[in-house]
Amino acid sequence: IAPLYLNIGDLYKDQKNYDEALRNYFESIKTSEKTGNEIILAASYVQIGSIYEAIGDLSKALKYETVGLEYAKNTDQKDKIKNAYRILAVIHAKNKNYKEAFESEQLYLLTYEEIFNMENEKNITKLQMQYEFEKKEAEAKAKHDQEVALAQKETEYQKSIRNYIFMGMGVIVLFFIVLLIQRNKIAKERKQKALEQERSRISRDLHDDLGSGLTGILMMSDQIQATDNKELIGNSVEKIKNSSRYMVDQMGEIIWAMNAKNDTMENLFSYIHTYALDYFENQDIKLQISLPEKTPDIVMSGMMRRNIFLVVKESLNNITKHAHATEVSMKIELNGSGVNINFLDNGKGFEMEKTRKFGNGLKNMESRMTDINGTFRIESVPGKGAKTFISFPLS
């Protein structure tokens, strides 16, 4: 009965009917406690924690996810342990407990590697057992054929033919065994490389986005300690405040890009939409946004989502910093084989040949889009605003 309640809860969760999902998960817990089934208890608590995280009740999410993690550890359920650490990382990040979030993310990656290695060991053992079985079968068949051959007084020619056949079979079996082992090795190396690349990207983002901010805060803190000038102290405190707020926003963007639950095109559009509204909320610029009526159900990697978002973010920054516009329109549309994100402002415009004021910004934006097989360009005429075109393929 307990596993049935758990399965029904999972179905309601997939439909985002969280009230019914929670009701069934709690019934699963109640039934499992009667029999002491810690395996089902672990799964139920982890799922309840994930729902409370999804609806924003972080205190309950942390409570149930922690209990679920303990049950998962008691029953050595590696997959449940992995899922619990990933959800705890998200909960801690939303609570701005970044140290705990980072530690949970590390434990998630370690558990992921452990599961991956265990699966590879099982596959290799299976191949070895299959090889031994086939080897014994081949030996038994060879012995039987030899006895039959002796009984029938086969000629030397027939014996030679038989031996060549068995030798060929042995070579073929050995070839396929080596092929399977090699393919398994290549797959393992590819997954390891992908994991290392993801780690490098996370480290680079933390260094680039947060390292400079922390260094600036440290320098301004030293200035405050070294002076009694109240005006200088006040300015430094304000700068520290602004820098800290910027770092919090950057950390949120990094966590968003890292979270595998956000790897969809729909989530990318939603995130860009929310960011643009918040960005222009306290500015004297009228923003008009147009989104597709229906978004394709397409998976997008964290790297691809982050590159697109950073180009959109830099485009908005260039408009507010250089265009002196009063109206801006953002349009996201599907063109069959790809996606277009276009910006149109009524600012002062500029001469395309004189883009030095943007520094390396435009080159970096073009480079980010090139990395994901996309394109970036700007069209502008002095006095007639500017148009920004961002495009990338659906596949």
PDB file of N, CA, C and O in Angstrom, residues 67-138:
ATOM      1  N   VAL A  67      15.241  15.101   6.630  1.00  0.00           N
ATOM      2  CA  VAL A  67      14.793  13.799   7.121  1.00  0.00           C
ATOM      3  C   VAL A  67      14.922  12.742   6.028  1.00  0.00           C
ATOM      4  O   VAL A  67      15.385  11.619   6.260  1.00  0.00           O
ATOM      5  N   GLY A  68      14.507  13.105   4.813  1.00  0.00           N
ATOM      6  CA  GLY A  68      14.617  12.171   3.696  1.00  0.00           C
ATOM      7  C   GLY A  68      16.053  11.744   3.440  1.00  0.00           C
ATOM      8  O   GLY A  68      16.327  10.578   3.138  1.00  0.00           O
ATOM      9  N   LEU A  69      16.995  12.706   3.559  1.00  0.00           N
ATOM     10  CA  LEU A  69      18.408  12.386   3.351  1.00  0.00           C
ATOM     11  C   LEU A  69      18.893  11.368   4.385  1.00  0.00           C
ATOM     12  O   LEU A  69      19.633  10.427   4.046  1.00  0.00           O
ATOM     13  N   GLU A  70      18.484  11.517   5.649  1.00  0.00           N
ATOM     14  CA  GLU A  70      18.904  10.588   6.686  1.00  0.00           C
ATOM     15  C   GLU A  70      18.371   9.173   6.429  1.00  0.00           C
ATOM     16  O   GLU A  70      19.099   8.183   6.561  1.00  0.00           O
ATOM     17  N   TYR A  71      17.085   9.073   6.038  1.00  0.00           N
ATOM     18  CA  TYR A  71      16.530   7.764   5.718  1.00  0.00           C
ATOM     19  C   TYR A  71      17.253   7.147   4.521  1.00  0.00           C
ATOM     20  O   TYR A  71      17.502   5.931   4.475  1.00  0.00           O
ATOM     21  N   ALA A  72      17.563   7.976   3.525  1.00  0.00           N
ATOM     22  CA  ALA A  72      18.263   7.472   2.335  1.00  0.00           C
ATOM     23  C   ALA A  72      19.652   6.948   2.698  1.00  0.00           C
ATOM     24  O   ALA A  72      20.102   5.927   2.177  1.00  0.00           O
ATOM     25  N   LYS A  73      20.337   7.672   3.616  1.00  0.00           N
ATOM     26  CA  LYS A  73      21.649   7.202   4.054  1.00  0.00           C
ATOM     27  C   LYS A  73      21.537   5.889   4.829  1.00  0.00           C
ATOM     28  O   LYS A  73      22.367   4.987   4.664  1.00  0.00           O
ATOM     29  N   ASN A  74      20.501   5.780   5.687  1.00  0.00           N
ATOM     30  CA  ASN A  74      20.329   4.570   6.486  1.00  0.00           C
ATOM     31  C   ASN A  74      20.125   3.341   5.601  1.00  0.00           C
ATOM     32  O   ASN A  74      20.536   2.231   5.946  1.00  0.00           O
ATOM     33  N   THR A  75      19.435   3.544   4.472  1.00  0.00           N
ATOM     34  CA  THR A  75      19.134   2.421   3.570  1.00  0.00           C
ATOM     35  C   THR A  75      20.083   2.358   2.377  1.00  0.00           C
ATOM     36  O   THR A  75      19.906   1.556   1.482  1.00  0.00           O
ATOM     37  N   ASP A  76      21.093   3.269   2.369  1.00  0.00           N
ATOM     38  CA  ASP A  76      22.133   3.283   1.322  1.00  0.00           C
ATOM     39  C   ASP A  76      21.523   3.388  -0.072  1.00  0.00           C
ATOM     40  O   ASP A  76      21.929   2.697  -0.996  1.00  0.00           O
ATOM     41  N   GLN A  77      20.543   4.264  -0.223  1.00  0.00           N
ATOM     42  CA  GLN A  77      19.930   4.506  -1.539  1.00  0.00           C
ATOM     43  C   GLN A  77      20.678   5.666  -2.217  1.00  0.00           C
ATOM     44  O   GLN A  77      20.372   6.835  -1.982  1.00  0.00           O
ATOM     45  N   LYS A  78      21.670   5.343  -3.025  1.00  0.00           N
ATOM     46  CA  LYS A  78      22.542   6.351  -3.618  1.00  0.00           C
ATOM     47  C   LYS A  78      21.759   7.367  -4.452  1.00  0.00           C
ATOM     48  O   LYS A  78      22.037   8.570  -4.414  1.00  0.00           O
ATOM     49  N   ASP A  79      20.795   6.899  -5.225  1.00  0.00           N
ATOM     50  CA  ASP A  79      20.051   7.804  -6.097  1.00  0.00           C
ATOM     51  C   ASP A  79      19.242   8.810  -5.280  1.00  0.00           C
ATOM     52  O   ASP A  79      19.173   9.992  -5.615  1.00  0.00           O
ATOM     53  N   LYS A  80      18.604   8.327  -4.177  1.00  0.00           N
ATOM     54  CA  LYS A  80      17.843   9.237  -3.316  1.00  0.00           C
ATOM     55  C   LYS A  80      18.767  10.220  -2.606  1.00  0.00           C
ATOM     56  O   LYS A  80      18.444  11.392  -2.425  1.00  0.00           O
ATOM     57  N   ILE A  81      19.954   9.749  -2.195  1.00  0.00           N
ATOM     58  CA  ILE A  81      20.937  10.637  -1.559  1.00  0.00           C
ATOM     59  C   ILE A  81      21.345  11.735  -2.534  1.00  0.00           C
ATOM     60  O   ILE A  81      21.420  12.919  -2.187  1.00  0.00           O
ATOM     61  N   LYS A  82      21.604  11.335  -3.785  1.00  0.00           N
ATOM     62  CA  LYS A  82      21.990  12.314  -4.815  1.00  0.00           C
ATOM     63  C   LYS A  82      20.906  13.376  -5.008  1.00  0.00           C
ATOM     64  O   LYS A  82      21.182  14.576  -5.008  1.00  0.00           O
ATOM     65  N   ASN A  83      19.643  12.936  -5.147  1.00  0.00           N
ATOM     66  CA  ASN A  83      18.536  13.872  -5.360  1.00  0.00           C
ATOM     67  C   ASN A  83      18.353  14.808  -4.169  1.00  0.00           C
ATOM     68  O   ASN A  83      18.082  16.012  -4.331  1.00  0.00           O
ATOM     69  N   ALA A  84      18.508  14.256  -2.947  1.00  0.00           N
ATOM     70  CA  ALA A  84      18.338  15.086  -1.749  1.00  0.00           C
ATOM     71  C   ALA A  84      19.397  16.177  -1.677  1.00  0.00           C
ATOM     72  O   ALA A  84      19.094  17.330  -1.370  1.00  0.00           O
ATOM     73  N   TYR A  85      20.657  15.824  -1.995  1.00  0.00           N
ATOM     74  CA  TYR A  85      21.714  16.843  -1.962  1.00  0.00           C
ATOM     75  C   TYR A  85      21.456  17.932  -2.998  1.00  0.00           C
ATOM     76  O   TYR A  85      21.712  19.122  -2.732  1.00  0.00           O
ATOM     77  N   ARG A  86      20.976  17.559  -4.186  1.00  0.00           N
ATOM     78  CA  ARG A  86      20.722  18.570  -5.222  1.00  0.00           C
ATOM     79  C   ARG A  86      19.632  19.544  -4.766  1.00  0.00           C
ATOM     80  O   ARG A  86      19.762  20.776  -4.901  1.00  0.00           O
ATOM     81  N   ILE A  87      18.535  19.012  -4.183  1.00  0.00           N
ATOM     82  CA  ILE A  87      17.436  19.876  -3.720  1.00  0.00           C
ATOM     83  C   ILE A  87      17.898  20.738  -2.548  1.00  0.00           C
ATOM     84  O   ILE A  87      17.564  21.928  -2.454  1.00  0.00           O
ATOM     85  N   LEU A  88      18.704  20.167  -1.627  1.00  0.00           N
ATOM     86  CA  LEU A  88      19.221  20.951  -0.501  1.00  0.00           C
ATOM     87  C   LEU A  88      20.105  22.095  -0.990  1.00  0.00           C
ATOM     88  O   LEU A  88      20.089  23.187  -0.410  1.00  0.00           O
ATOM     89  N   ALA A  89      20.877  21.863  -2.054  1.00  0.00           N
ATOM     90  CA  ALA A  89      21.712  22.935  -2.614  1.00  0.00           C
ATOM     91  C   ALA A  89      20.841  24.095  -3.091  1.00  0.00           C
ATOM     92  O   ALA A  89      21.153  25.268  -2.851  1.00  0.00           O
ATOM     93  N   VAL A  90      19.731  23.777  -3.754  1.00  0.00           N
ATOM     94  CA  VAL A  90      18.824  24.823  -4.243  1.00  0.00           C
ATOM     95  C   VAL A  90      18.179  25.562  -3.071  1.00  0.00           C
ATOM     96  O   VAL A  90      18.079  26.791  -3.065  1.00  0.00           O
ATOM     97  N   ILE A  91      17.740  24.804  -2.038  1.00  0.00           N
ATOM     98  CA  ILE A  91      17.091  25.421  -0.871  1.00  0.00           C
ATOM     99  C   ILE A  91      18.060  26.373  -0.171  1.00  0.00           C
ATOM    100  O   ILE A  91      17.727  27.519   0.142  1.00  0.00           O
ATOM    101  N   HIS A  92      19.296  25.918   0.081  1.00  0.00           N
ATOM    102  CA  HIS A  92      20.282  26.768   0.754  1.00  0.00           C
ATOM    103  C   HIS A  92      20.602  28.004  -0.076  1.00  0.00           C
ATOM    104  O   HIS A  92      20.806  29.098   0.469  1.00  0.00           O
ATOM    105  N   ALA A  93      20.676  27.838  -1.388  1.00  0.00           N
ATOM    106  CA  ALA A  93      20.972  28.992  -2.253  1.00  0.00           C
ATOM    107  C   ALA A  93      19.847  30.029  -2.168  1.00  0.00           C
ATOM    108  O   ALA A  93      20.105  31.234  -2.081  1.00  0.00           O
ATOM    109  N   LYS A  94      18.588  29.560  -2.194  1.00  0.00           N
ATOM    110  CA  LYS A  94      17.466  30.494  -2.083  1.00  0.00           C
ATOM    111  C   LYS A  94      17.435  31.175  -0.711  1.00  0.00           C
ATOM    112  O   LYS A  94      16.982  32.319  -0.595  1.00  0.00           O
ATOM    113  N   ASN A  95      17.928  30.478   0.324  1.00  0.00           N
ATOM    114  CA  ASN A  95      18.012  31.070   1.662  1.00  0.00           C
ATOM    115  C   ASN A  95      19.278  31.913   1.838  1.00  0.00           C
ATOM    116  O   ASN A  95      19.539  32.430   2.911  1.00  0.00           O
ATOM    117  N   LYS A  96      20.074  32.019   0.745  1.00  0.00           N
ATOM    118  CA  LYS A  96      21.326  32.771   0.749  1.00  0.00           C
ATOM    119  C   LYS A  96      22.364  32.162   1.696  1.00  0.00           C
ATOM    120  O   LYS A  96      23.281  32.835   2.152  1.00  0.00           O
ATOM    121  N   ASN A  97      22.227  30.874   2.005  1.00  0.00           N
ATOM    122  CA  ASN A  97      23.240  30.136   2.763  1.00  0.00           C
ATOM    123  C   ASN A  97      24.196  29.493   1.748  1.00  0.00           C
ATOM    124  O   ASN A  97      24.155  28.297   1.484  1.00  0.00           O
ATOM    125  N   TYR A  98      25.062  30.331   1.177  1.00  0.00           N
ATOM    126  CA  TYR A  98      25.826  29.890   0.012  1.00  0.00           C
ATOM    127  C   TYR A  98      26.879  28.847   0.373  1.00  0.00           C
ATOM    128  O   TYR A  98      27.214  27.999  -0.458  1.00  0.00           O
ATOM    129  N   LYS A  99      27.422  28.896   1.586  1.00  0.00           N
ATOM    130  CA  LYS A  99      28.392  27.886   1.981  1.00  0.00           C
ATOM    131  C   LYS A  99      27.734  26.514   1.987  1.00  0.00           C
ATOM    132  O   LYS A  99      28.267  25.544   1.438  1.00  0.00           O
ATOM    133  N   GLU A 100      26.538  26.410   2.655  1.00  0.00           N
ATOM    134  CA  GLU A 100      25.829  25.142   2.704  1.00  0.00           C
ATOM    135  C   GLU A 100      25.400  24.706   1.303  1.00  0.00           C
ATOM    136  O   GLU A 100      25.422  23.506   0.985  1.00  0.00           O
ATOM    137  N   ALA A 101      25.009  25.688   0.466  1.00  0.00           N
ATOM    138  CA  ALA A 101      24.609  25.360  -0.908  1.00  0.00           C
ATOM    139  C   ALA A 101      25.782  24.757  -1.678  1.00  0.00           C
ATOM    140  O   ALA A 101      25.634  23.759  -2.391  1.00  0.00           O
ATOM    141  N   PHE A 102      26.968  25.356  -1.516  1.00  0.00           N
ATOM    142  CA  PHE A 102      28.150  24.859  -2.224  1.00  0.00           C
ATOM    143  C   PHE A 102      28.525  23.468  -1.729  1.00  0.00           C
ATOM    144  O   PHE A 102      28.849  22.571  -2.525  1.00  0.00           O
ATOM    145  N   GLU A 103      28.476  23.243  -0.389  1.00  0.00           N
ATOM    146  CA  GLU A 103      28.813  21.931   0.150  1.00  0.00           C
ATOM    147  C   GLU A 103      27.834  20.855  -0.318  1.00  0.00           C
ATOM    148  O   GLU A 103      28.226  19.743  -0.662  1.00  0.00           O
ATOM    149  N   SER A 104      26.533  21.205  -0.360  1.00  0.00           N
ATOM    150  CA  SER A 104      25.531  20.238  -0.826  1.00  0.00           C
ATOM    151  C   SER A 104      25.755  19.909  -2.298  1.00  0.00           C
ATOM    152  O   SER A 104      25.609  18.755  -2.718  1.00  0.00           O
ATOM    153  N   GLU A 105      26.124  20.916  -3.098  1.00  0.00           N
ATOM    154  CA  GLU A 105      26.369  20.678  -4.523  1.00  0.00           C
ATOM    155  C   GLU A 105      27.581  19.770  -4.707  1.00  0.00           C
ATOM    156  O   GLU A 105      27.596  18.889  -5.576  1.00  0.00           O
ATOM    157  N   GLN A 106      28.621  19.956  -3.866  1.00  0.00           N
ATOM    158  CA  GLN A 106      29.789  19.077  -3.932  1.00  0.00           C
ATOM    159  C   GLN A 106      29.416  17.630  -3.587  1.00  0.00           C
ATOM    160  O   GLN A 106      29.841  16.687  -4.274  1.00  0.00           O
ATOM    161  N   LEU A 107      28.622  17.456  -2.533  1.00  0.00           N
ATOM    162  CA  LEU A 107      28.196  16.112  -2.142  1.00  0.00           C
ATOM    163  C   LEU A 107      27.333  15.471  -3.217  1.00  0.00           C
ATOM    164  O   LEU A 107      27.383  14.262  -3.437  1.00  0.00           O
ATOM    165  N   TYR A 108      26.521  16.296  -3.917  1.00  0.00           N
ATOM    166  CA  TYR A 108      25.719  15.789  -5.028  1.00  0.00           C
ATOM    167  C   TYR A 108      26.628  15.235  -6.123  1.00  0.00           C
ATOM    168  O   TYR A 108      26.413  14.133  -6.636  1.00  0.00           O
ATOM    169  N   LEU A 109      27.684  16.009  -6.472  1.00  0.00           N
ATOM    170  CA  LEU A 109      28.587  15.566  -7.537  1.00  0.00           C
ATOM    171  C   LEU A 109      29.350  14.299  -7.126  1.00  0.00           C
ATOM    172  O   LEU A 109      29.553  13.389  -7.944  1.00  0.00           O
ATOM    173  N   LEU A 110      29.775  14.223  -5.862  1.00  0.00           N
ATOM    174  CA  LEU A 110      30.486  13.031  -5.392  1.00  0.00           C
ATOM    175  C   LEU A 110      29.588  11.796  -5.452  1.00  0.00           C
ATOM    176  O   LEU A 110      30.022  10.714  -5.873  1.00  0.00           O
ATOM    177  N   THR A 111      28.330  11.957  -5.032  1.00  0.00           N
ATOM    178  CA  THR A 111      27.394  10.827  -5.078  1.00  0.00           C
ATOM    179  C   THR A 111      27.110  10.425  -6.516  1.00  0.00           C
ATOM    180  O   THR A 111      27.006   9.238  -6.843  1.00  0.00           O
ATOM    181  N   TYR A 112      26.993  11.430  -7.404  1.00  0.00           N
ATOM    182  CA  TYR A 112      26.764  11.151  -8.828  1.00  0.00           C
ATOM    183  C   TYR A 112      27.912  10.313  -9.389  1.00  0.00           C
ATOM    184  O   TYR A 112      27.706   9.317 -10.110  1.00  0.00           O
ATOM    185  N   GLU A 113      29.161  10.700  -9.055  1.00  0.00           N
ATOM    186  CA  GLU A 113      30.322   9.953  -9.538  1.00  0.00           C
ATOM    187  C   GLU A 113      30.326   8.531  -8.974  1.00  0.00           C
ATOM    188  O   GLU A 113      30.673   7.576  -9.690  1.00  0.00           O
ATOM    189  N   GLU A 114      29.949   8.394  -7.711  1.00  0.00           N
ATOM    190  CA  GLU A 114      29.934   7.069  -7.089  1.00  0.00           C
ATOM    191  C   GLU A 114      28.935   6.148  -7.789  1.00  0.00           C
ATOM    192  O   GLU A 114      29.241   4.984  -8.062  1.00  0.00           O
ATOM    193  N   ILE A 115      27.739   6.675  -8.090  1.00  0.00           N
ATOM    194  CA  ILE A 115      26.729   5.887  -8.803  1.00  0.00           C
ATOM    195  C   ILE A 115      27.246   5.500 -10.185  1.00  0.00           C
ATOM    196  O   ILE A 115      27.105   4.357 -10.641  1.00  0.00           O
ATOM    197  N   PHE A 116      27.867   6.471 -10.861  1.00  0.00           N
ATOM    198  CA  PHE A 116      28.381   6.235 -12.212  1.00  0.00           C
ATOM    199  C   PHE A 116      29.439   5.127 -12.195  1.00  0.00           C
ATOM    200  O   PHE A 116      29.434   4.219 -13.043  1.00  0.00           O
ATOM    201  N   ASN A 117      30.362   5.190 -11.223  1.00  0.00           N
ATOM    202  CA  ASN A 117      31.421   4.182 -11.136  1.00  0.00           C
ATOM    203  C   ASN A 117      30.852   2.798 -10.818  1.00  0.00           C
ATOM    204  O   ASN A 117      31.323   1.783 -11.340  1.00  0.00           O
ATOM    205  N   MET A 118      29.834   2.750  -9.929  1.00  0.00           N
ATOM    206  CA  MET A 118      29.210   1.467  -9.587  1.00  0.00           C
ATOM    207  C   MET A 118      28.569   0.836 -10.811  1.00  0.00           C
ATOM    208  O   MET A 118      28.668  -0.379 -11.036  1.00  0.00           O
ATOM    209  N   GLU A 119      27.894   1.642 -11.632  1.00  0.00           N
ATOM    210  CA  GLU A 119      27.255   1.114 -12.835  1.00  0.00           C
ATOM    211  C   GLU A 119      28.295   0.570 -13.815  1.00  0.00           C
ATOM    212  O   GLU A 119      28.094  -0.479 -14.448  1.00  0.00           O
ATOM    213  N   ASN A 120      29.420   1.277 -13.943  1.00  0.00           N
ATOM    214  CA  ASN A 120      30.468   0.808 -14.845  1.00  0.00           C
ATOM    215  C   ASN A 120      31.060  -0.519 -14.365  1.00  0.00           C
ATOM    216  O   ASN A 120      31.343  -1.423 -15.161  1.00  0.00           O
ATOM    217  N   GLU A 121      31.256  -0.636 -13.043  1.00  0.00           N
ATOM    218  CA  GLU A 121      31.795  -1.886 -12.503  1.00  0.00           C
ATOM    219  C   GLU A 121      30.835  -3.053 -12.763  1.00  0.00           C
ATOM    220  O   GLU A 121      31.272  -4.162 -13.098  1.00  0.00           O
ATOM    221  N   LYS A 122      29.525  -2.798 -12.635  1.00  0.00           N
ATOM    222  CA  LYS A 122      28.549  -3.844 -12.913  1.00  0.00           C
ATOM    223  C   LYS A 122      28.622  -4.278 -14.377  1.00  0.00           C
ATOM    224  O   LYS A 122      28.554  -5.472 -14.693  1.00  0.00           O
ATOM    225  N   ASN A 123      28.748  -3.303 -15.287  1.00  0.00           N
ATOM    226  CA  ASN A 123      28.807  -3.628 -16.723  1.00  0.00           C
ATOM    227  C   ASN A 123      30.046  -4.441 -17.064  1.00  0.00           C
ATOM    228  O   ASN A 123      29.995  -5.394 -17.856  1.00  0.00           O
ATOM    229  N   ILE A 124      31.182  -4.049 -16.461  1.00  0.00           N
ATOM    230  CA  ILE A 124      32.419  -4.779 -16.733  1.00  0.00           C
ATOM    231  C   ILE A 124      32.329  -6.203 -16.199  1.00  0.00           C
ATOM    232  O   ILE A 124      32.731  -7.170 -16.860  1.00  0.00           O
ATOM    233  N   THR A 125      31.770  -6.363 -14.984  1.00  0.00           N
ATOM    234  CA  THR A 125      31.597  -7.706 -14.403  1.00  0.00           C
ATOM    235  C   THR A 125      30.689  -8.557 -15.277  1.00  0.00           C
ATOM    236  O   THR A 125      30.951  -9.753 -15.500  1.00  0.00           O
ATOM    237  N   LYS A 126      29.622  -7.938 -15.795  1.00  0.00           N
ATOM    238  CA  LYS A 126      28.703  -8.668 -16.664  1.00  0.00           C
ATOM    239  C   LYS A 126      29.419  -9.150 -17.926  1.00  0.00           C
ATOM    240  O   LYS A 126      29.231 -10.295 -18.381  1.00  0.00           O
ATOM    241  N   LEU A 127      30.256  -8.286 -18.521  1.00  0.00           N
ATOM    242  CA  LEU A 127      30.999  -8.673 -19.715  1.00  0.00           C
ATOM    243  C   LEU A 127      31.970  -9.821 -19.413  1.00  0.00           C
ATOM    244  O   LEU A 127      32.125 -10.751 -20.216  1.00  0.00           O
ATOM    245  N   GLN A 128      32.639  -9.740 -18.250  1.00  0.00           N
ATOM    246  CA  GLN A 128      33.582 -10.794 -17.892  1.00  0.00           C
ATOM    247  C   GLN A 128      32.867 -12.135 -17.705  1.00  0.00           C
ATOM    248  O   GLN A 128      33.349 -13.181 -18.167  1.00  0.00           O
ATOM    249  N   MET A 129      31.700 -12.109 -17.028  1.00  0.00           N
ATOM    250  CA  MET A 129      30.943 -13.344 -16.827  1.00  0.00           C
ATOM    251  C   MET A 129      30.457 -13.910 -18.160  1.00  0.00           C
ATOM    252  O   MET A 129      30.494 -15.126 -18.391  1.00  0.00           O
ATOM    253  N   GLN A 130      30.020 -13.003 -19.054  1.00  0.00           N
ATOM    254  CA  GLN A 130      29.546 -13.450 -20.363  1.00  0.00           C
ATOM    255  C   GLN A 130      30.692 -14.080 -21.158  1.00  0.00           C
ATOM    256  O   GLN A 130      30.513 -15.104 -21.836  1.00  0.00           O
ATOM    257  N   TYR A 131      31.873 -13.486 -21.041  1.00  0.00           N
ATOM    258  CA  TYR A 131      33.041 -14.023 -21.748  1.00  0.00           C
ATOM    259  C   TYR A 131      33.395 -15.424 -21.221  1.00  0.00           C
ATOM    260  O   TYR A 131      33.661 -16.351 -22.002  1.00  0.00           O
ATOM    261  N   GLU A 132      33.415 -15.588 -19.888  1.00  0.00           N
ATOM    262  CA  GLU A 132      33.736 -16.894 -19.309  1.00  0.00           C
ATOM    263  C   GLU A 132      32.705 -17.949 -19.713  1.00  0.00           C
ATOM    264  O   GLU A 132      33.060 -19.100 -20.009  1.00  0.00           O
ATOM    265  N   PHE A 133      31.424 -17.530 -19.722  1.00  0.00           N
ATOM    266  CA  PHE A 133      30.371 -18.469 -20.107  1.00  0.00           C
ATOM    267  C   PHE A 133      30.550 -18.928 -21.558  1.00  0.00           C
ATOM    268  O   PHE A 133      30.482 -20.119 -21.868  1.00  0.00           O
ATOM    269  N   GLU A 134      30.767 -17.969 -22.446  1.00  0.00           N
ATOM    270  CA  GLU A 134      30.938 -18.308 -23.860  1.00  0.00           C
ATOM    271  C   GLU A 134      32.210 -19.123 -24.088  1.00  0.00           C
ATOM    272  O   GLU A 134      32.254 -20.004 -24.958  1.00  0.00           O
ATOM    273  N   LYS A 135      33.241 -18.816 -23.273  1.00  0.00           N
ATOM    274  CA  LYS A 135      34.495 -19.562 -23.399  1.00  0.00           C
ATOM    275  C   LYS A 135      34.277 -21.039 -23.039  1.00  0.00           C
ATOM    276  O   LYS A 135      34.749 -21.950 -23.736  1.00  0.00           O
ATOM    277  N   LYS A 136      33.549 -21.265 -21.913  1.00  0.00           N
ATOM    278  CA  LYS A 136      33.278 -22.644 -21.493  1.00  0.00           C
ATOM    279  C   LYS A 136      32.404 -23.371 -22.505  1.00  0.00           C
ATOM    280  O   LYS A 136      32.604 -24.565 -22.778  1.00  0.00           O
ATOM    281  N   GLU A 137      31.426 -22.661 -23.051  1.00  0.00           N
ATOM    282  CA  GLU A 137      30.565 -23.280 -24.073  1.00  0.00           C
ATOM    283  C   GLU A 137      31.397 -23.674 -25.293  1.00  0.00           C
ATOM    284  O   GLU A 137      31.206 -24.759 -25.863  1.00  0.00           O
ATOM    285  N   ALA A 138      32.297 -22.781 -25.693  1.00  0.00           N
ATOM    286  CA  ALA A 138      33.133 -23.066 -26.857  1.00  0.00           C
ATOM    287  C   ALA A 138      34.044 -24.269 -26.590  1.00  0.00           C
ATOM    288  O   ALA A 138      34.256 -25.124 -27.476  1.00  0.00           O
TER     289      ALA A 138
END
